[in-house]
Amino acid sequence: WRTVRSYASGILPVRTEIAPAPDRLRRNTPIRTRGAHFDLRAILAEVIATEFWGRHASVRITWGRAAEARRARRRSIRFGSFDTELNLIRIHPSLDHAEVPPAFMRFLVFHELLHAEFPPRRSGGRWIHHPPELRRRERLYPGFEEMKAVMTRLMRAAP
């Protein structure tokens, strides 16, 4: 792999930093924060104020697009993601449900904001999305173990 990586780096540009999003992406990203059960904008504001002391106030949040029905049962679900180029958190729309605890939604937004605090970086030719400092900070969240149990339960119930 060292030989392949050396060859590839000579012909392909190596991406070491995250470039800002083209204007086209910024314009075409619809922001939907109101759901049937949760207001993502209110949750984001609360988590930024209580856990990040106002840092990352420029981060936006939206519900992701509803996925088409699949024939095979999924093994997992991506509850949320943070797009560093758009400075945007996306939350899976299936979480806008009465069975999802509000405390879990706050934890999920907290986790995605940690990605703004600790952006992905390259190490040894690989991207590290959950560095040790992110994991340490995540474990300090009040009720962390309970939130992990809720996550496991919700994954099992995922469509």
Coordinates of C-alpha atoms in Angstrom, one line a residue:
W1 CA 0.0 0.0 0.0
R2 CA 2.9 2.3 0.6
T3 CA 3.9 2.0 -3.0
V4 CA 0.4 2.5 -4.3
R5 CA -0.1 5.6 -2.0
S6 CA 3.2 7.0 -3.2
Y7 CA 2.3 6.5 -6.8
A8 CA -1.2 7.9 -6.3
S9 CA 0.0 11.0 -4.4
G10 CA 2.2 11.8 -7.4
I11 CA -0.7 11.9 -9.8
L12 CA -3.7 12.9 -7.6
P13 CA -4.0 15.9 -5.4
V14 CA -3.9 14.9 -1.7
R15 CA -6.7 16.5 0.3
T16 CA -5.4 17.5 3.7
E17 CA -7.9 20.2 4.6
I18 CA -11.6 20.5 4.0
A19 CA -12.3 23.1 1.4
P20 CA -15.3 25.4 1.8
A21 CA -18.5 24.3 0.0
P22 CA -19.2 25.8 -3.4
D23 CA -22.0 28.4 -3.4
R24 CA -24.1 25.9 -5.4
L25 CA -24.2 23.5 -2.4
R26 CA -25.0 26.3 0.0
R27 CA -28.0 27.5 -2.1
N28 CA -29.5 24.0 -2.7
T29 CA -29.5 22.7 0.8
P30 CA -33.1 23.1 2.2
I31 CA -33.2 23.7 5.9
R32 CA -36.2 22.1 7.7
T33 CA -36.1 22.3 11.4
R34 CA -39.7 21.7 12.4
G35 CA -40.8 18.1 12.7
A36 CA -44.0 16.5 14.0
H37 CA -42.4 15.9 17.4
F38 CA -39.1 17.9 17.6
D39 CA -38.0 21.4 16.7
L40 CA -34.3 20.9 15.8
R41 CA -33.6 24.6 15.9
A42 CA -34.6 24.8 19.6
I43 CA -32.6 21.7 20.5
L44 CA -29.5 23.0 18.7
A45 CA -29.8 26.4 20.5
E46 CA -30.2 24.7 23.9
V47 CA -27.2 22.4 23.4
I48 CA -25.0 25.2 22.1
A49 CA -25.9 27.3 25.1
T50 CA -25.5 24.6 27.7
E51 CA -22.7 22.4 26.5
F52 CA -20.6 24.7 24.2
W53 CA -21.1 28.1 26.0
G54 CA -22.2 29.7 22.7
R55 CA -19.4 28.3 20.5
H56 CA -20.5 26.9 17.1
A57 CA -23.5 29.3 17.0
S58 CA -23.1 29.4 13.2
V59 CA -23.8 25.7 12.8
R60 CA -27.1 25.0 11.1
I61 CA -29.4 21.9 11.5
T62 CA -32.0 20.2 9.4
W63 CA -33.9 17.0 9.0
G64 CA -32.4 14.7 6.4
R65 CA -34.3 13.5 3.4
A66 CA -36.7 10.6 3.9
A67 CA -35.2 7.5 2.4
E68 CA -37.1 5.3 0.0
A69 CA -38.5 2.0 1.4
R70 CA -36.0 -0.8 1.1
R71 CA -36.8 -4.4 0.6
A72 CA -34.1 -5.8 2.9
R73 CA -34.0 -4.8 6.6
R74 CA -31.1 -2.5 7.4
R75 CA -28.5 -3.5 10.0
S76 CA -27.9 0.0 11.1
I77 CA -29.0 3.6 10.7
R78 CA -27.0 6.8 10.7
F79 CA -28.9 8.9 13.2
G80 CA -27.1 12.1 12.3
S81 CA -24.1 13.6 10.5
F82 CA -22.1 16.8 10.5
D83 CA -21.1 18.3 7.1
T84 CA -18.0 20.3 7.7
E85 CA -18.2 22.0 4.3
L86 CA -21.7 23.3 4.9
N87 CA -21.4 23.6 8.7
L88 CA -24.6 21.6 8.8
I89 CA -26.0 18.9 11.0
R90 CA -28.5 16.5 9.4
I91 CA -30.7 14.3 11.6
H92 CA -32.4 11.2 10.3
P93 CA -36.1 11.9 9.8
S94 CA -37.2 8.6 11.4
L95 CA -36.2 10.1 14.7
D96 CA -39.0 12.6 14.5
H97 CA -41.2 10.1 16.4
A98 CA -43.0 10.1 19.8
E99 CA -41.1 7.1 20.9
V100 CA -37.7 8.9 20.7
P101 CA -36.8 10.5 24.1
P102 CA -36.1 14.2 23.9
A103 CA -32.9 13.6 26.0
F104 CA -31.6 11.4 23.2
M105 CA -32.2 14.1 20.6
R106 CA -30.2 16.5 22.7
F107 CA -27.4 14.0 23.1
L108 CA -27.4 13.3 19.3
V109 CA -27.1 17.0 18.5
F110 CA -24.4 17.3 21.2
H111 CA -22.5 14.4 19.4
E112 CA -22.8 16.1 16.0
L113 CA -21.6 19.4 17.5
L114 CA -18.5 17.6 18.8
H115 CA -17.6 17.0 15.1
A116 CA -17.6 20.8 14.7
E117 CA -15.3 21.0 17.8
F118 CA -13.0 18.2 16.6
P119 CA -13.1 18.1 12.8
P120 CA -11.9 15.0 10.9
R121 CA -8.2 14.8 10.3
R122 CA -5.9 12.5 8.4
S123 CA -3.6 10.2 10.2
G124 CA -1.5 7.5 8.6
G125 CA -3.3 7.9 5.3
R126 CA -6.7 7.5 6.9
W127 CA -9.5 9.9 8.0
I128 CA -10.1 9.9 11.7
H129 CA -13.7 11.0 12.4
H130 CA -13.9 10.1 16.1
P131 CA -10.6 11.1 17.6
P132 CA -9.8 10.2 21.2
E133 CA -10.5 13.8 22.4
L134 CA -14.0 13.6 20.9
R135 CA -14.7 10.3 22.6
R136 CA -13.4 11.7 25.9
R137 CA -15.7 14.7 25.7
E138 CA -18.6 12.6 24.7
R139 CA -18.2 10.3 27.7
L140 CA -18.5 13.4 30.0
Y141 CA -22.1 14.0 28.8
P142 CA -24.6 13.6 31.6
G143 CA -26.4 10.3 31.2
F144 CA -23.9 9.1 28.5
E145 CA -24.4 5.4 29.3
E146 CA -28.1 5.7 29.3
M147 CA -28.0 7.5 25.9
K148 CA -25.8 4.7 24.5
A149 CA -28.5 2.2 25.7
V150 CA -31.2 4.3 24.0
M151 CA -29.1 4.4 20.8
T152 CA -28.8 0.6 20.8
R153 CA -32.6 0.2 21.4
L154 CA -33.4 2.6 18.5
M155 CA -31.0 0.9 16.2
R156 CA -32.7 -2.4 16.7
A157 CA -36.1 -0.8 16.0
A158 CA -34.8 1.0 12.8
P159 CA -36.7 0.4 9.6

